[in-house]
Amino acid sequence: MNNREMPNWLDKRASLTPKRVCLTDGAVVWTFEDLNQYAQATARKLHGREIGRGDRVAVLLGNSFRVPQIIYALQYLDAITVLLNNRLAPAELGWQLKDAGCKLLIYDDEFLGTVAAITADIPRLGVLSYAAMEQLPGADVLLERRIDLDAVHTVIYTSGTTGRPKGVMLTNENHWWSATGSVLNLGLQMTDQWLICVPMFHMSGLSIILRSVIYGIPVLIQRKFIPAAVNEAIRDEGVTMVSVVSSMLAQMLENLGQDGYPDSFRCMLVGGGPVPAILLQECRKKQIPVYQTYGLTETASQLVTLSPEYMDSKLGSAGKALFPAEIKIEGDGGGRKPGEVGEIVVRGPTVTPGYLNIANEKLDIFRDGWFHTGDLGYIDEEGFLYVLDRRSDLIISGGENVYPAEIEAVLNAHPAIAEAGVTGVKHEQWGQVPVAFIKINEQSAVTEEEVRLFCRERLAHYKCPTRVYFVEKLPRNAANKLLRRKLAELIR
Amino acid sequence: MNNREMPNWLDKRASLTPKRVCLTDGAVVWTFEDLNQYAQATARKLHGREIGRGDRVAVLLGNSFRVPQIIYALQYLDAITVLLNNRLAPAELGWQLKDAGCKLLIYDDEFLGTVAAITADIPRLGVLSYAAMEQLPGADVLLERRIDLDAVHTVIYTSGTTGRPKGVMLTNENHWWSATGSVLNLGLQMTDQWLICVPMFHMSGLSIILRSVIYGIPVLIQRKFIPAAVNEAIRDEGVTMVSVVSSMLAQMLENLGQDGYPDSFRCMLVGGGPVPAILLQECRKKQIPVYQTYGLTETASQLVTLSPEYMDSKLGSAGKALFPAEIKIEGDGGGRKPGEVGEIVVRGPTVTPGYLNIANEKLDIFRDGWFHTGDLGYIDEEGFLYVLDRRSDLIISGGENVYPAEIEAVLNAHPAIAEAGVTGVKHEQWGQVPVAFIKINEQSAVTEEEVRLFCRERLAHYKCPTRVYFVEKLPRNAANKLLRRKLAELIR
């Protein structure tokens, strides 16, 4: 037999446990059987629009049942889903649609204006609102009951914090190993329910939709991230697992106040960058089961996650590479010893085969089977990874490495500061110096001098921000990740 | 990178969760770090005996820590473990050692007599008692930190109920997919502990040793199957999962009497053939979480398992194929409709690439990527598999198919009968007729006429045993499976 194939995931799941709940938004409930019927019907409709093997179909949707419906429909046709970030400007989306050579764009009506602006520019792109798609007749087609592990399942443009977006190709195999690698660390219980409040067009959201079907567990969909709504779902709706980034966690804790979570809540998966120590300590006090994780779109989500028994003793670490993966730290001209900072380099079956339309050889990031992440970190004596920062965000001041994340963690610990971002600006004497951008809590007040004093008490002199700018809002990407390279633009 | 490799399982597990308990026998406890140290030390000793990549090393051991120690040592050398059944006669073992071309045999002292009888006949085989192996100096060797998914991990000779034993080759990939396929059905909890009371030289026992390392959960080893000891471990030692065959389950229930199991006990995995309905009903009454399963050595254990939500409504079914696997029923000249009996045919990444020294083409069991199991069963309208019997055990009486397992299930329901076996004997008029062999419960009494009457009230006339033989013991193989083909030999 061809060992590079396996049964179609949704077809299999709907056969194994048709009556289990798959998706709910609190009002509507779909079982796996329901999702399968909708996905199959959708596949037939899209086949009528001549979508088939290898075709790229973009989706511009909010968080809803529609996303899994279409993703699984396209898997039945062996077509590729291009997940568009609905927060991008038309020009950015247009560029991605062209780069991906999309045949069709399916969109929610709310994005009609954006779509109109895009399509003027791409005459050969078919467009279809979700509502119009639902009206299409189904065509006769043999649905793919088996999937090719090597086939590309998804293209996601990096919401990277630097550079031009690149279309990350993720295969069925990447996603499968990601789901199984995760379950061997986090476990799987009949009572599990995962909440999605991150965008489904990002890897963190997509991975939940895929795990739902592979594991046979329900997903509670929230359209937007509202801290109180997430807390309520954990408290009252039986949610056992949530994926967030640290700024979301901070807001949830603020909303939580003196309350805690029920014992049934077993996993707060926190990715998207280092988590400030103060936040971790607060979670520890509240006995919130935080799993720090490190992963990239290019690694189909989680790659490194801290095992539960190390939550206390390795506070701040992202943990060790999940079962199928390996990591190491590389510096100039070779590997780094324990404790030495360098670039995080990874390999394993969840790593993307590459980017759309860019030969791997042209990029200096796939070398000898290892993927070079561009992130800085170190591995301690016991093998635990500590992620410091994006290499591109590193500030070099007077020859010293200064990590914005470290300074931000100190700033975030100030009671008056809601959010902080740090970047480097040019300096005649030191090359670069750090400057800070802060958003103040409502009903709080603080001066620049007070903030600088707070830092001087907690940081080496060369790490202290030379200026502190007060802002209304920090620049973040759609995944809520801080865009440090855009901070400097805030200075007029 | 080479996607056909992954990190060495034990190396990875010992890195991820070194301090978790891996093995215990109630007295001694090994963590994953311990097992890793023993396995690595053993690998170095065996390397000194010139064991390396692809070499076949046989082990003749009882259930103990030694089995995983050596299996994982050999995986570090990319050598192949040949698991010998310690209940076989020297001649049978000798045949297997020669067939497998073993370079070395490692044995427990208790099997010294057997080994002496074997080795006289195989001059080029190295032999090493476990104790002697422990005295060897370690040699310098680069241990395999990565494993090749396509490499053969184990050879297990089929304890098949018919024919000459064949050496089933099982690859790293077979075992990996078996472990991940199982976890997606049974789940995985931090509190899990699996009890081994089946032989480690069989697939059912081996699979537990492999899952332990892949999942990071402890295994409680029992040297022999003693019903009271298993029940005690479930009650007092925190065992959450046990693998048994139905005759073992029956003995455990008898020992249990009016008691039940604690709620923490979550999985009684029952394989090795159909389970009598009466036994399932008793388990249901006692709320014992029985998972019926169907698998073969050739499928690296579990292939089909009933999902928990169908335990009641699909009583008697083995369930549906686990995530990566597919099953179908074939009859003469094609597929069978739902409900029609035929041969169970399977495919998936857990299926063996073949048998040692036998080209797949010579066997009529690998066809178009499907493995033909030789077992009879049917799939109902909803896709659930019901396993009836080995095809070779089928009795054809007056043109009617008679399944020994069905008659045995009726006999097992008789209060005076402890165990029953049915086979066909030649008959002038009907071709074959069923005859029964029964073992009576202690302090019970029953006559042949009473037993035949009991059957006549419950079975079609042509299914009723024409004779009932009273025996002390039924012939079973080392996995405790009834050997029906040996029943007829009991008739003098």
PDB file of C-alpha atoms in Angstrom, chain A residues 1 3-10 12-20 145-146 149-150 173 176-177 179-181 183-190 213-216 266 291 305 307-310 320-327 347-349 351 368-370 382-384, chain B residues 1 3-10 12-20 145-146 149-150 173 176-177 179-181 183-190 213-216 266 291 305 307-310 320-327 347-349 351 368-370 382-384:
ATOM      1  CA  MET A   1       0.000   0.000   0.000  1.00  0.00           C
ATOM      2  CA  ASN A   3       2.062   4.569   3.216  1.00  0.00           C
ATOM      3  CA  ARG A   4       1.871   8.225   2.268  1.00  0.00           C
ATOM      4  CA  GLU A   5      -1.915   8.153   2.418  1.00  0.00           C
ATOM      5  CA  MET A   6      -4.420   7.910   5.208  1.00  0.00           C
ATOM      6  CA  PRO A   7      -8.194   8.163   5.559  1.00  0.00           C
ATOM      7  CA  ASN A   8      -9.753  11.595   5.123  1.00  0.00           C
ATOM      8  CA  TRP A   9      -9.904  13.040   8.631  1.00  0.00           C
ATOM      9  CA  LEU A  10     -13.476  14.278   8.716  1.00  0.00           C
ATOM     10  CA  LYS A  12     -13.124   9.036   9.449  1.00  0.00           C
ATOM     11  CA  ARG A  13     -14.208  11.058  12.453  1.00  0.00           C
ATOM     12  CA  ALA A  14     -17.815  11.273  11.271  1.00  0.00           C
ATOM     13  CA  SER A  15     -17.753   7.516  10.898  1.00  0.00           C
ATOM     14  CA  LEU A  16     -16.213   6.883  14.327  1.00  0.00           C
ATOM     15  CA  THR A  17     -18.204   9.312  16.470  1.00  0.00           C
ATOM     16  CA  PRO A  18     -20.933  10.907  14.351  1.00  0.00           C
ATOM     17  CA  LYS A  19     -23.071  12.080  17.254  1.00  0.00           C
ATOM     18  CA  ARG A  20     -20.424  13.836  19.302  1.00  0.00           C
ATOM     19  CA  ARG A 145     -11.882   9.457   1.039  1.00  0.00           C
ATOM     20  CA  ARG A 146      -8.140   9.223   1.447  1.00  0.00           C
ATOM     21  CA  LEU A 149       0.167  13.117   3.506  1.00  0.00           C
ATOM     22  CA  ASP A 150       2.473  15.062   1.202  1.00  0.00           C
ATOM     23  CA  GLU A 173       1.424  15.499   7.240  1.00  0.00           C
ATOM     24  CA  TRP A 176      -1.292  15.438  11.460  1.00  0.00           C
ATOM     25  CA  TRP A 177       1.996  15.290  13.340  1.00  0.00           C
ATOM     26  CA  ALA A 179      -2.045  17.202  16.360  1.00  0.00           C
ATOM     27  CA  THR A 180      -0.540  13.907  17.532  1.00  0.00           C
ATOM     28  CA  GLY A 181       2.571  15.565  18.979  1.00  0.00           C
ATOM     29  CA  VAL A 183      -1.894  15.158  22.342  1.00  0.00           C
ATOM     30  CA  LEU A 184       1.094  13.226  23.682  1.00  0.00           C
ATOM     31  CA  ASN A 185       1.922  16.240  25.808  1.00  0.00           C
ATOM     32  CA  LEU A 186      -1.470  17.671  26.719  1.00  0.00           C
ATOM     33  CA  GLY A 187      -3.418  14.411  26.899  1.00  0.00           C
ATOM     34  CA  LEU A 188      -6.972  13.840  25.711  1.00  0.00           C
ATOM     35  CA  GLN A 189     -10.111  13.384  27.749  1.00  0.00           C
ATOM     36  CA  MET A 190     -13.681  12.616  26.819  1.00  0.00           C
ATOM     37  CA  VAL A 213     -11.734  16.416  14.130  1.00  0.00           C
ATOM     38  CA  ILE A 214      -8.610  14.343  14.742  1.00  0.00           C
ATOM     39  CA  TYR A 215      -9.330  14.030  18.477  1.00  0.00           C
ATOM     40  CA  GLY A 216     -13.115  13.952  18.357  1.00  0.00           C
ATOM     41  CA  ARG A 266      -7.030  22.028  32.496  1.00  0.00           C
ATOM     42  CA  TYR A 291       1.255  25.692  29.305  1.00  0.00           C
ATOM     43  CA  THR A 305       5.603  23.067  25.078  1.00  0.00           C
ATOM     44  CA  SER A 307       5.286  19.559  30.304  1.00  0.00           C
ATOM     45  CA  PRO A 308       2.894  20.065  33.201  1.00  0.00           C
ATOM     46  CA  GLU A 309       5.293  18.851  35.906  1.00  0.00           C
ATOM     47  CA  TYR A 310       7.699  21.688  35.101  1.00  0.00           C
ATOM     48  CA  LYS A 320      11.154  20.958  25.302  1.00  0.00           C
ATOM     49  CA  ALA A 321      10.396  20.003  21.724  1.00  0.00           C
ATOM     50  CA  LEU A 322       7.262  17.864  21.381  1.00  0.00           C
ATOM     51  CA  PHE A 323       7.665  14.192  20.558  1.00  0.00           C
ATOM     52  CA  PRO A 324       8.412  14.278  16.847  1.00  0.00           C
ATOM     53  CA  ALA A 325      10.444  17.509  16.890  1.00  0.00           C
ATOM     54  CA  GLU A 326      13.988  18.576  17.687  1.00  0.00           C
ATOM     55  CA  ILE A 327      15.458  21.973  18.502  1.00  0.00           C
ATOM     56  CA  ARG A 347      13.404  20.100  12.559  1.00  0.00           C
ATOM     57  CA  GLY A 348      10.634  17.564  12.484  1.00  0.00           C
ATOM     58  CA  PRO A 349       7.617  16.411  10.529  1.00  0.00           C
ATOM     59  CA  VAL A 351       8.014  21.858   9.639  1.00  0.00           C
ATOM     60  CA  ASP A 368      20.845  20.648   6.297  1.00  0.00           C
ATOM     61  CA  GLY A 369      17.300  19.704   7.121  1.00  0.00           C
ATOM     62  CA  TRP A 370      16.989  22.318   9.860  1.00  0.00           C
ATOM     63  CA  GLU A 382      18.569  20.530  31.500  1.00  0.00           C
ATOM     64  CA  GLY A 383      17.457  21.088  27.944  1.00  0.00           C
ATOM     65  CA  PHE A 384      14.650  23.592  28.475  1.00  0.00           C
TER      66      PHE A 384
ATOM     67  CA  MET B   1      15.038  16.611   5.988  1.00  0.00           C
ATOM     68  CA  ASN B   3      10.703  12.663   6.834  1.00  0.00           C
ATOM     69  CA  ARG B   4      11.166   8.948   7.367  1.00  0.00           C
ATOM     70  CA  GLU B   5      13.044   9.551  10.598  1.00  0.00           C
ATOM     71  CA  MET B   6      12.047  10.719  14.034  1.00  0.00           C
ATOM     72  CA  PRO B   7      13.719  11.040  17.431  1.00  0.00           C
ATOM     73  CA  ASN B   8      14.476   7.823  19.301  1.00  0.00           C
ATOM     74  CA  TRP B   9      11.422   7.239  21.494  1.00  0.00           C
ATOM     75  CA  LEU B  10      13.063   6.502  24.808  1.00  0.00           C
ATOM     76  CA  LYS B  12      12.931  11.694  23.693  1.00  0.00           C
ATOM     77  CA  ARG B  13      10.732  10.552  26.539  1.00  0.00           C
ATOM     78  CA  ALA B  14      13.599  10.536  29.038  1.00  0.00           C
ATOM     79  CA  SER B  15      14.368  14.082  27.943  1.00  0.00           C
ATOM     80  CA  LEU B  16      10.746  15.265  28.206  1.00  0.00           C
ATOM     81  CA  THR B  17       9.689  13.660  31.484  1.00  0.00           C
ATOM     82  CA  PRO B  18      12.710  11.980  33.098  1.00  0.00           C
ATOM     83  CA  LYS B  19      11.245  11.774  36.601  1.00  0.00           C
ATOM     84  CA  ARG B  20       7.916  10.214  35.764  1.00  0.00           C
ATOM     85  CA  ARG B 145      19.276   9.213  18.598  1.00  0.00           C
ATOM     86  CA  ARG B 146      17.003   9.054  15.588  1.00  0.00           C
ATOM     87  CA  LEU B 149      10.384   4.712  10.503  1.00  0.00           C
ATOM     88  CA  ASP B 150      10.851   2.019   7.877  1.00  0.00           C
ATOM     89  CA  GLU B 173       6.289   3.101  11.846  1.00  0.00           C
ATOM     90  CA  TRP B 176       4.171   4.461  16.190  1.00  0.00           C
ATOM     91  CA  TRP B 177       0.878   4.610  14.328  1.00  0.00           C
ATOM     92  CA  ALA B 179       0.235   3.966  19.638  1.00  0.00           C
ATOM     93  CA  THR B 180      -1.112   7.226  18.216  1.00  0.00           C
ATOM     94  CA  GLY B 181      -4.188   5.549  16.699  1.00  0.00           C
ATOM     95  CA  VAL B 183      -4.603   7.282  22.013  1.00  0.00           C
ATOM     96  CA  LEU B 184      -7.059   9.067  19.726  1.00  0.00           C
ATOM     97  CA  ASN B 185      -9.670   6.526  20.775  1.00  0.00           C
ATOM     98  CA  LEU B 186      -8.823   5.801  24.401  1.00  0.00           C
ATOM     99  CA  GLY B 187      -7.519   9.238  25.365  1.00  0.00           C
ATOM    100  CA  LEU B 188      -4.578   9.964  27.640  1.00  0.00           C
ATOM    101  CA  GLN B 189      -4.574  11.262  31.188  1.00  0.00           C
ATOM    102  CA  MET B 190      -1.785  12.247  33.528  1.00  0.00           C
ATOM    103  CA  VAL B 213       7.322   5.440  26.503  1.00  0.00           C
ATOM    104  CA  ILE B 214       5.434   7.188  23.722  1.00  0.00           C
ATOM    105  CA  TYR B 215       2.695   8.426  26.086  1.00  0.00           C
ATOM    106  CA  GLY B 216       4.827   8.970  29.182  1.00  0.00           C
ATOM    107  CA  ARG B 266     -11.283   3.598  32.893  1.00  0.00           C
ATOM    108  CA  TYR B 291     -13.454  -1.702  25.205  1.00  0.00           C
ATOM    109  CA  THR B 305     -11.887  -0.675  18.871  1.00  0.00           C
ATOM    110  CA  SER B 307     -15.636   3.949  20.915  1.00  0.00           C
ATOM    111  CA  PRO B 308     -16.864   4.414  24.470  1.00  0.00           C
ATOM    112  CA  GLU B 309     -20.235   5.898  23.527  1.00  0.00           C
ATOM    113  CA  TYR B 310     -21.206   2.673  21.750  1.00  0.00           C
ATOM    114  CA  LYS B 320     -14.724   0.705  13.835  1.00  0.00           C
ATOM    115  CA  ALA B 321     -11.196   0.911  12.491  1.00  0.00           C
ATOM    116  CA  LEU B 322      -8.982   3.299  14.465  1.00  0.00           C
ATOM    117  CA  PHE B 323      -8.047   6.591  12.891  1.00  0.00           C
ATOM    118  CA  PRO B 324      -5.331   5.578  10.447  1.00  0.00           C
ATOM    119  CA  ALA B 325      -6.857   2.215   9.498  1.00  0.00           C
ATOM    120  CA  GLU B 326      -9.532   0.910   7.154  1.00  0.00           C
ATOM    121  CA  ILE B 327     -11.431  -2.359   7.105  1.00  0.00           C
ATOM    122  CA  ARG B 347      -5.121  -1.645   5.457  1.00  0.00           C
ATOM    123  CA  GLY B 348      -3.259   1.137   7.154  1.00  0.00           C
ATOM    124  CA  PRO B 349       0.138   2.183   8.475  1.00  0.00           C
ATOM    125  CA  VAL B 351      -0.041  -3.325   8.938  1.00  0.00           C
ATOM    126  CA  ASP B 368      -3.866  -4.540  -3.750  1.00  0.00           C
ATOM    127  CA  GLY B 369      -2.543  -3.003  -0.582  1.00  0.00           C
ATOM    128  CA  TRP B 370      -5.017  -4.858   1.616  1.00  0.00           C
ATOM    129  CA  GLU B 382     -23.797   1.592  10.578  1.00  0.00           C
ATOM    130  CA  GLY B 383     -20.298   0.381   9.874  1.00  0.00           C
ATOM    131  CA  PHE B 384     -19.569  -1.559  13.077  1.00  0.00           C
TER     132      PHE B 384
END
